[in-house]
Amino acid sequence: MALDSLVARLVAIGRRLRRIERRELTEFRRWIENTNNLIHLTILLFVPLLIGGVTVVANALTELSFLLFPPLASGTYTLFADPEGQYASPVKFVGGLTLGALAGWAALELTLLVSGSPTGRFGVLPASAALSILLTGGVTWALQVEEPAAFSTALLVLVTDRATPQAYVLSVAVFGTLVAGVFYVWRGRFYEKRARYLYSTVAADDRVLVPMRGPDWAAEATAVFGSRLAAAHDAGKVVLLGFVDATDEATAPAVRERLDRVADTVADGVACEVVVTEGDPITATLRSVRDTGCDLVVTPYEADDGTLTEYVRGVFGGPEDAIAFRSATGRRDWRRVLVMVARPGDSAHAMIDFAARLTGDGGDLSVCTCISREVERRPAETRLANLVETVERPAETRVARSAVTEYLTANAGAYDLVVIGSSGDRSAASRFISPPTFERIGEIETDVAVFDRGNP
């Protein structure tokens, strides 16, 4: 018995560790979906390996100067820190570094002809340093290959001792090209396609469970909405979930007949199944999600005195992604969609992905964030640019200096649908002080989708 008890405890510990591992992996995946986190992690891990690899090659060539590496390292950081920015061009990177070294070499030769050999601790003529910077700025500006690290190579070529200036210029060009090549491959094969590798909703959230609750018109509108989301993926399907009273068996046939009728109207090329369940609605819904293999729940929006009902909160607390859809117009097509994001991360990417599915190639997708101070505008614009880069269609970005509710009141009417987050990642104190946005938009006459990230 003691042995059996020990084995049981070990099995329980193993299961607990696996749950912790899955939870940690999920948290890490969501953390890295933030583009800023991905870039910083790349800089922290990948850039040192790249510089280390370049050093291994350079060490085999004893005539190279170590002064090659400071500008190479700073330039590499500039490339990877802002992959779509002003300086994120392999041509500018290599051209700037090389022209800087050439300008420094030219300045050195010219000043040596005029002033003779340099003196002083570093053996550099002030005129050489000044002229190298002047030539570098002029040449890189004229050729439009301005690169901050170019000024480093322009100065460092003046103090090369183990290598001739010619060798320094050549090494800058060769190793700069090597780094630029690696960056080009990383950006094209991974960074620009990061949605495919990192963002789970791009490959998932295509098997949609729709609890048929509330008035018939609201449930049917929600079913149509769910089918549109599922239709964006080839493997998409919709499961309509009906609820019956276990004590009243006579209601089951009528419920199923209603679901079959709705399934015929919303299928539109998407596989549609019908499931009838009983018991506690929240428990039954979460059980049905698991049994049907669905990875997204789209439920009709339900509110009581401006707050979500217990059922919707229960669905939002489940392991899978969920959307509470409020139909204000009875619309069956959403071609102009506004996504309101508060911060970058997995929820923002998911909302944008859903909006892109609905608008299709010919629709209008807008992504907006609100700020309280003008100094926040530039960082907010960068965050939105990083977010919309992951969708393969044009998307408008807006930064509004306004309260979210005020902005929606003034602009929501221009759209078919507004997508907002559930604020599930906010603390209880934060929600108490400032209620979630979706609890304050009851007067907006536009369809609203409230998204909540699952809790595996």
Coordinates of C-alpha atoms in Angstrom, one line a residue:
M1 CA 0.0 0.0 0.0
A2 CA 2.9 2.4 0.8
L3 CA 4.3 1.8 -2.6
D4 CA 1.0 2.4 -4.3
S5 CA 0.6 5.6 -2.3
L6 CA 4.1 6.8 -3.4
V7 CA 3.4 6.0 -7.0
A8 CA 0.1 7.9 -6.9
R9 CA 1.8 10.9 -5.3
L10 CA 4.5 10.9 -8.0
V11 CA 1.9 10.7 -10.7
A12 CA 0.0 13.6 -9.2
I13 CA 3.2 15.6 -8.9
G14 CA 4.0 14.8 -12.6
R15 CA 0.6 16.0 -13.7
R16 CA 1.0 19.2 -11.7
L17 CA 4.4 19.9 -13.2
R18 CA 3.0 19.3 -16.7
R19 CA 0.2 21.8 -16.0
I20 CA 2.7 24.3 -14.7
E21 CA 4.8 23.8 -17.8
R22 CA 1.9 24.2 -20.1
R23 CA 0.8 27.4 -18.3
E24 CA 4.3 28.8 -18.4
L25 CA 4.6 28.0 -22.1
T26 CA 1.3 29.7 -22.7
E27 CA 2.4 32.8 -20.8
F28 CA 5.6 32.9 -22.7
R29 CA 3.9 32.6 -26.0
R30 CA 1.5 35.5 -25.1
W31 CA 4.5 37.6 -23.9
I32 CA 6.4 37.1 -27.1
E33 CA 3.4 38.0 -29.2
N34 CA 4.1 41.6 -28.2
T35 CA 6.4 42.8 -31.0
N36 CA 8.5 44.9 -28.6
N37 CA 9.2 41.9 -26.5
L38 CA 10.1 39.8 -29.6
I39 CA 12.5 42.4 -30.8
H40 CA 14.2 42.8 -27.3
L41 CA 14.5 39.0 -27.0
T42 CA 16.1 38.9 -30.4
I43 CA 18.5 41.6 -29.5
L44 CA 19.3 39.9 -26.2
L45 CA 19.9 36.4 -27.6
F46 CA 20.4 36.5 -31.4
V47 CA 22.6 39.6 -31.9
P48 CA 25.3 38.4 -29.4
L49 CA 25.5 35.1 -31.2
L50 CA 25.8 36.8 -34.5
I51 CA 28.6 39.1 -33.3
G52 CA 30.3 36.1 -31.7
G53 CA 30.1 34.2 -35.0
V54 CA 31.6 37.1 -36.8
T55 CA 34.4 37.3 -34.2
V56 CA 35.2 33.6 -34.7
V57 CA 35.7 34.3 -38.4
A58 CA 37.7 37.5 -37.8
N59 CA 40.0 35.8 -35.3
A60 CA 41.3 33.6 -38.1
L61 CA 42.5 36.7 -39.9
T62 CA 45.2 38.1 -37.7
E63 CA 45.7 41.2 -39.7
L64 CA 42.2 42.5 -38.9
S65 CA 41.8 45.2 -36.2
F66 CA 39.5 44.8 -33.3
L67 CA 38.3 48.3 -34.0
L68 CA 36.0 46.7 -36.6
F69 CA 33.7 45.4 -33.9
P70 CA 32.3 48.5 -32.1
P71 CA 30.6 50.0 -35.2
L72 CA 29.6 46.6 -36.3
A73 CA 27.9 45.8 -33.0
S74 CA 26.2 49.2 -32.8
G75 CA 25.0 49.0 -36.4
T76 CA 23.7 45.5 -35.8
Y77 CA 21.7 46.7 -32.9
T78 CA 20.3 49.5 -35.0
L79 CA 19.2 47.0 -37.6
F80 CA 17.4 44.5 -35.3
A81 CA 16.0 47.1 -32.9
D82 CA 13.7 48.6 -35.5
P83 CA 13.3 46.1 -38.4
E84 CA 11.0 48.4 -40.3
G85 CA 12.5 51.7 -39.4
Q86 CA 14.5 54.4 -41.1
Y87 CA 17.9 52.6 -40.7
A88 CA 16.6 49.0 -41.2
S89 CA 18.0 48.7 -44.7
P90 CA 20.8 46.2 -45.5
V91 CA 22.0 48.5 -48.3
K92 CA 22.1 51.5 -46.0
F93 CA 23.8 49.5 -43.3
V94 CA 26.7 48.2 -45.5
G95 CA 26.9 51.3 -47.6
G96 CA 27.0 53.6 -44.6
L97 CA 29.6 51.7 -42.7
T98 CA 31.8 51.3 -45.8
L99 CA 31.5 54.9 -46.9
G100 CA 32.2 56.1 -43.4
A101 CA 35.5 54.1 -43.4
L102 CA 36.3 55.4 -46.9
A103 CA 35.7 58.9 -45.8
G104 CA 37.9 58.5 -42.8
W105 CA 40.6 57.0 -44.9
A106 CA 40.4 59.9 -47.4
A107 CA 40.5 62.4 -44.5
L108 CA 43.6 60.7 -43.1
E109 CA 45.5 60.8 -46.4
L110 CA 44.6 64.4 -47.1
T111 CA 45.6 65.7 -43.7
L112 CA 48.8 63.7 -43.7
L113 CA 49.7 65.4 -47.0
V114 CA 49.1 68.9 -45.5
S115 CA 50.1 68.5 -41.8
G116 CA 52.5 65.6 -41.7
S117 CA 52.6 62.8 -39.2
P118 CA 50.2 63.2 -36.2
T119 CA 51.3 63.5 -32.6
G120 CA 49.6 63.1 -29.3
R121 CA 48.4 60.2 -27.2
F122 CA 46.1 58.7 -29.9
G123 CA 48.2 59.8 -32.9
V124 CA 45.3 61.4 -34.6
L125 CA 45.3 64.9 -36.1
P126 CA 42.2 67.0 -35.0
A127 CA 41.9 68.0 -38.7
S128 CA 41.7 64.4 -39.6
A129 CA 38.9 63.7 -37.2
A130 CA 36.9 66.8 -38.2
L131 CA 37.3 66.2 -41.9
S132 CA 36.3 62.5 -41.6
I133 CA 33.1 63.4 -39.9
L134 CA 32.4 66.2 -42.5
L135 CA 33.1 63.9 -45.4
T136 CA 31.0 61.1 -43.9
G137 CA 28.0 63.3 -43.3
G138 CA 28.2 64.8 -46.8
V139 CA 28.7 61.5 -48.7
T140 CA 26.1 59.5 -46.8
W141 CA 23.6 62.3 -47.1
A142 CA 24.2 62.7 -50.8
L143 CA 23.9 59.0 -51.5
Q144 CA 21.0 58.5 -49.0
V145 CA 22.8 55.9 -47.0
E146 CA 22.9 57.7 -43.7
E147 CA 23.8 55.2 -41.0
P148 CA 24.7 56.3 -37.4
A149 CA 27.5 53.7 -37.1
A150 CA 29.2 55.2 -40.2
F151 CA 30.6 58.0 -38.1
S152 CA 32.3 55.3 -35.9
T153 CA 34.1 53.7 -38.8
A154 CA 35.1 57.1 -40.1
L155 CA 36.9 57.9 -36.8
L156 CA 38.2 54.4 -36.0
V157 CA 40.0 54.1 -39.3
L158 CA 42.2 56.9 -38.1
V159 CA 43.6 54.9 -35.2
T160 CA 44.1 51.5 -36.9
D161 CA 47.5 50.3 -36.1
R162 CA 47.7 46.5 -36.8
A163 CA 46.0 46.8 -40.1
T164 CA 46.3 49.3 -43.0
P165 CA 43.4 51.6 -43.7
Q166 CA 42.7 49.7 -46.9
A167 CA 42.3 46.4 -44.9
Y168 CA 40.1 48.1 -42.4
V169 CA 37.8 49.4 -45.1
L170 CA 37.6 46.0 -46.8
S171 CA 36.9 44.2 -43.5
V172 CA 34.1 46.7 -42.8
A173 CA 32.5 46.0 -46.2
V174 CA 32.9 42.2 -45.9
F175 CA 31.6 41.7 -42.4
G176 CA 29.0 44.4 -42.7
T177 CA 27.6 42.4 -45.7
L178 CA 27.6 39.2 -43.7
V179 CA 25.6 40.8 -40.9
A180 CA 23.2 42.5 -43.3
G181 CA 22.6 39.2 -45.1
V182 CA 21.7 37.5 -41.8
F183 CA 19.3 40.4 -40.9
Y184 CA 17.7 40.3 -44.4
V185 CA 17.0 36.6 -44.0
W186 CA 15.7 37.0 -40.4
R187 CA 13.4 39.8 -41.3
G188 CA 12.0 38.2 -44.5
R189 CA 11.7 34.7 -43.3
F190 CA 10.6 35.2 -39.7
Y191 CA 9.9 38.7 -38.5
E192 CA 7.6 39.7 -41.4
K193 CA 5.8 36.3 -41.1
R194 CA 5.7 36.3 -37.3
A195 CA 1.9 36.1 -37.3
R196 CA 2.1 32.6 -38.9
Y197 CA 4.6 31.3 -36.3
L198 CA 3.6 33.2 -33.1
Y199 CA 0.0 34.3 -33.2
S200 CA -2.2 31.4 -32.4
T201 CA -5.4 32.9 -33.7
V202 CA -4.0 33.0 -37.2
A203 CA -3.9 29.2 -37.4
A204 CA -6.6 28.5 -34.8
D205 CA -9.9 29.9 -33.6
D206 CA -11.6 28.5 -36.6
R207 CA -13.9 25.9 -34.9
V208 CA -16.6 28.1 -33.4
L209 CA -19.2 27.2 -30.8
V210 CA -22.2 29.4 -30.7
P211 CA -24.5 29.1 -27.7
M212 CA -28.0 29.8 -28.9
R213 CA -29.2 31.9 -26.0
G214 CA -31.5 34.9 -25.7
P215 CA -34.0 36.2 -28.3
D216 CA -34.1 34.3 -31.6
W217 CA -32.9 37.3 -33.6
A218 CA -29.9 37.9 -31.3
A219 CA -28.9 34.2 -31.3
E220 CA -29.2 34.0 -35.1
A221 CA -27.2 37.1 -35.7
T222 CA -24.5 35.7 -33.4
A223 CA -24.5 32.5 -35.4
V224 CA -24.0 34.4 -38.6
F225 CA -21.2 36.3 -37.0
G226 CA -19.5 33.1 -35.8
S227 CA -19.9 31.5 -39.2
R228 CA -18.2 34.5 -40.9
L229 CA -15.2 34.1 -38.6
A230 CA -15.0 30.3 -39.2
A231 CA -15.3 30.8 -43.0
A232 CA -12.0 32.6 -43.2
H233 CA -10.2 29.2 -42.7
D234 CA -10.5 26.2 -44.8
A235 CA -10.9 24.0 -41.8
G236 CA -13.5 26.2 -40.2
K237 CA -16.8 24.9 -38.7
V238 CA -19.6 26.2 -36.6
V239 CA -21.3 24.3 -33.8
L240 CA -24.7 25.6 -32.7
L241 CA -25.3 24.7 -29.0
G242 CA -28.9 24.5 -27.7
F243 CA -29.9 24.1 -24.1
V244 CA -32.8 22.0 -22.8
D245 CA -34.4 21.4 -19.4
A246 CA -33.5 17.9 -18.2
T247 CA -36.9 17.7 -16.5
D248 CA -38.8 18.5 -19.6
E249 CA -37.9 16.0 -22.4
A250 CA -40.6 17.4 -24.7
T251 CA -38.5 20.5 -25.3
A252 CA -35.5 18.7 -26.9
P253 CA -37.1 18.1 -30.4
A254 CA -38.3 21.7 -30.7
V255 CA -34.9 23.0 -29.8
R256 CA -33.1 20.8 -32.3
E257 CA -35.6 21.7 -35.0
R258 CA -34.8 25.4 -34.4
L259 CA -31.1 24.8 -34.5
D260 CA -31.4 22.9 -37.7
R261 CA -33.3 25.7 -39.3
V262 CA -30.7 28.3 -38.2
A263 CA -27.9 26.0 -39.4
D264 CA -29.4 26.0 -42.9
T265 CA -29.4 29.8 -43.0
V266 CA -25.9 30.5 -41.6
A267 CA -23.8 27.6 -43.1
D268 CA -22.8 29.6 -46.2
G269 CA -20.1 27.1 -47.2
V270 CA -19.0 26.4 -43.6
A271 CA -19.5 23.0 -42.0
C272 CA -22.3 23.4 -39.4
E273 CA -23.2 21.0 -36.6
V274 CA -25.9 21.0 -34.0
V275 CA -25.5 20.0 -30.4
V276 CA -28.1 19.9 -27.6
T277 CA -27.1 19.8 -24.0
E278 CA -28.5 20.1 -20.5
G279 CA -27.5 21.1 -17.1
D280 CA -25.9 24.3 -15.8
P281 CA -25.4 26.5 -18.8
I282 CA -21.9 27.6 -18.0
T283 CA -20.7 24.1 -17.2
A284 CA -22.5 22.6 -20.2
T285 CA -21.0 25.2 -22.5
L286 CA -17.4 24.6 -21.4
R287 CA -18.0 20.9 -21.6
S288 CA -19.4 21.2 -25.1
V289 CA -16.4 23.3 -26.2
R290 CA -14.1 20.4 -25.1
D291 CA -16.3 17.7 -26.6
T292 CA -16.7 19.3 -30.0
G293 CA -13.1 20.3 -30.3
C294 CA -13.9 24.0 -30.7
D295 CA -11.4 26.7 -29.9
L296 CA -13.6 29.8 -30.0
V297 CA -16.9 30.6 -28.3
V298 CA -19.1 33.3 -29.8
T299 CA -22.0 34.0 -27.5
P300 CA -24.8 36.6 -27.7
Y301 CA -23.9 39.6 -25.5
E302 CA -25.9 39.6 -22.2
A303 CA -25.9 42.4 -19.7
D304 CA -27.7 43.2 -16.5
D305 CA -27.6 46.8 -15.4
G306 CA -24.7 47.5 -17.6
T307 CA -22.5 44.6 -16.5
L308 CA -22.0 41.2 -18.0
T309 CA -24.3 38.4 -16.9
E310 CA -22.9 35.5 -14.9
Y311 CA -23.1 33.3 -18.0
V312 CA -21.0 35.6 -20.1
R313 CA -18.5 36.0 -17.3
G314 CA -18.3 32.2 -17.0
V315 CA -17.7 31.8 -20.7
F316 CA -15.0 34.5 -20.5
G317 CA -13.4 32.6 -17.6
G318 CA -13.1 29.4 -19.7
P319 CA -9.9 28.0 -21.3
E320 CA -10.8 29.0 -24.9
D321 CA -11.0 32.4 -26.6
A322 CA -14.5 33.9 -26.4
I323 CA -16.5 36.7 -28.0
A324 CA -19.7 38.3 -26.7
F325 CA -21.4 39.7 -29.8
R326 CA -24.0 42.4 -29.5
S327 CA -26.1 42.9 -32.7
A328 CA -27.6 46.4 -32.8
T329 CA -28.5 46.4 -36.5
G330 CA -29.3 42.8 -37.5
R331 CA -26.4 43.1 -40.0
R332 CA -25.1 39.9 -41.7
D333 CA -22.1 41.4 -43.3
W334 CA -19.3 43.5 -41.7
R335 CA -17.1 45.3 -44.2
R336 CA -16.1 48.3 -42.1
V337 CA -14.6 47.3 -38.8
L338 CA -13.0 49.4 -36.1
V339 CA -10.7 47.7 -33.6
M340 CA -10.0 49.5 -30.3
V341 CA -6.7 48.4 -28.7
A342 CA -5.4 49.6 -25.3
R343 CA -2.0 47.9 -25.4
P344 CA 0.0 45.6 -27.6
G345 CA -0.1 41.9 -27.0
D346 CA -1.9 38.7 -27.9
S347 CA -5.4 40.1 -27.3
A348 CA -4.8 43.0 -29.7
H349 CA -3.4 40.7 -32.4
A350 CA -6.4 38.3 -32.0
M351 CA -8.9 41.2 -32.3
I352 CA -7.2 42.5 -35.5
D353 CA -7.1 39.0 -36.9
F354 CA -10.8 38.6 -36.4
A355 CA -11.5 42.0 -37.9
A356 CA -9.4 41.1 -40.9
R357 CA -11.4 37.9 -41.4
L358 CA -14.6 39.8 -41.5
T359 CA -13.6 42.7 -43.8
G360 CA -12.0 40.5 -46.4
D361 CA -9.8 41.9 -49.2
G362 CA -12.2 44.7 -50.1
G363 CA -13.3 45.9 -46.7
D364 CA -12.0 48.7 -44.5
L365 CA -10.0 47.8 -41.4
S366 CA -9.2 50.5 -38.8
V367 CA -7.2 50.1 -35.7
C368 CA -7.3 52.8 -33.1
T369 CA -5.9 53.5 -29.7
C370 CA -6.6 56.5 -27.4
I371 CA -4.1 58.6 -25.5
S372 CA -4.4 61.2 -22.8
R373 CA -1.3 63.3 -23.5
E374 CA 0.3 64.4 -26.8
V375 CA 3.7 63.1 -25.7
E376 CA 2.2 59.6 -26.0
R377 CA 1.4 59.9 -29.7
R378 CA 4.7 58.8 -31.2
P379 CA 5.0 55.6 -29.1
A380 CA 1.4 54.9 -29.8
E381 CA 1.8 55.2 -33.5
T382 CA 4.8 52.8 -33.4
R383 CA 2.7 50.2 -31.4
L384 CA -0.1 50.4 -33.9
A385 CA 2.3 50.0 -36.8
N386 CA 3.8 46.9 -35.3
L387 CA 0.3 45.5 -34.7
V388 CA -1.1 46.0 -38.3
E389 CA 2.1 44.7 -39.9
T390 CA 0.9 41.2 -39.1
V391 CA -2.2 41.3 -41.3
E392 CA -1.9 40.7 -45.0
R393 CA -4.1 43.5 -46.1
P394 CA -4.2 47.3 -45.8
A395 CA -5.2 48.7 -42.4
E396 CA -5.7 52.2 -41.2
T397 CA -4.2 53.3 -37.9
R398 CA -5.5 56.1 -35.7
V399 CA -4.2 57.6 -32.5
A400 CA -6.9 59.7 -30.8
R401 CA -6.3 62.1 -27.9
S402 CA -9.7 61.3 -26.4
A403 CA -11.4 59.1 -23.9
V404 CA -12.3 55.8 -25.5
T405 CA -16.1 56.2 -24.9
E406 CA -16.0 59.7 -26.3
Y407 CA -14.2 58.6 -29.4
L408 CA -16.6 55.7 -30.0
T409 CA -19.6 57.9 -29.4
A410 CA -18.4 60.2 -32.1
N411 CA -17.0 57.7 -34.6
A412 CA -18.6 54.3 -34.2
G413 CA -21.5 55.1 -36.5
A414 CA -19.2 55.2 -39.5
Y415 CA -18.4 51.4 -39.0
D416 CA -20.4 48.2 -39.2
L417 CA -18.7 46.7 -36.2
V418 CA -16.5 47.8 -33.3
V419 CA -14.2 45.2 -31.7
I420 CA -13.0 45.8 -28.1
G421 CA -11.3 43.8 -25.4
S422 CA -12.9 42.5 -22.3
S423 CA -10.3 44.1 -20.0
G424 CA -9.7 40.6 -18.5
D425 CA -6.1 41.4 -17.9
R426 CA -6.9 44.4 -15.7
S427 CA -6.8 44.1 -11.9
A428 CA -10.0 44.1 -9.9
A429 CA -9.1 47.5 -8.4
S430 CA -8.5 49.0 -11.9
R431 CA -11.9 47.7 -13.1
F432 CA -13.6 49.1 -9.9
I433 CA -12.1 52.6 -10.4
S434 CA -12.7 52.6 -14.2
P435 CA -15.3 50.2 -15.5
P436 CA -14.4 48.4 -18.8
T437 CA -15.2 50.2 -22.0
F438 CA -17.8 47.7 -23.1
E439 CA -19.9 48.4 -20.0
R440 CA -20.3 52.1 -21.1
I441 CA -21.2 51.9 -24.7
G442 CA -24.8 50.8 -24.5
E443 CA -26.0 53.8 -26.5
I444 CA -23.8 53.1 -29.5
E445 CA -26.0 52.0 -32.4
T446 CA -23.3 49.8 -34.0
D447 CA -22.6 46.1 -33.7
V448 CA -20.0 45.3 -31.0
A449 CA -17.8 42.3 -30.4
V450 CA -16.2 42.0 -27.0
F451 CA -13.2 39.7 -27.1
D452 CA -11.7 37.8 -24.2
R453 CA -8.5 35.8 -24.3
G454 CA -8.8 32.2 -23.0
N455 CA -7.2 30.9 -19.9
P456 CA -5.8 27.5 -20.7

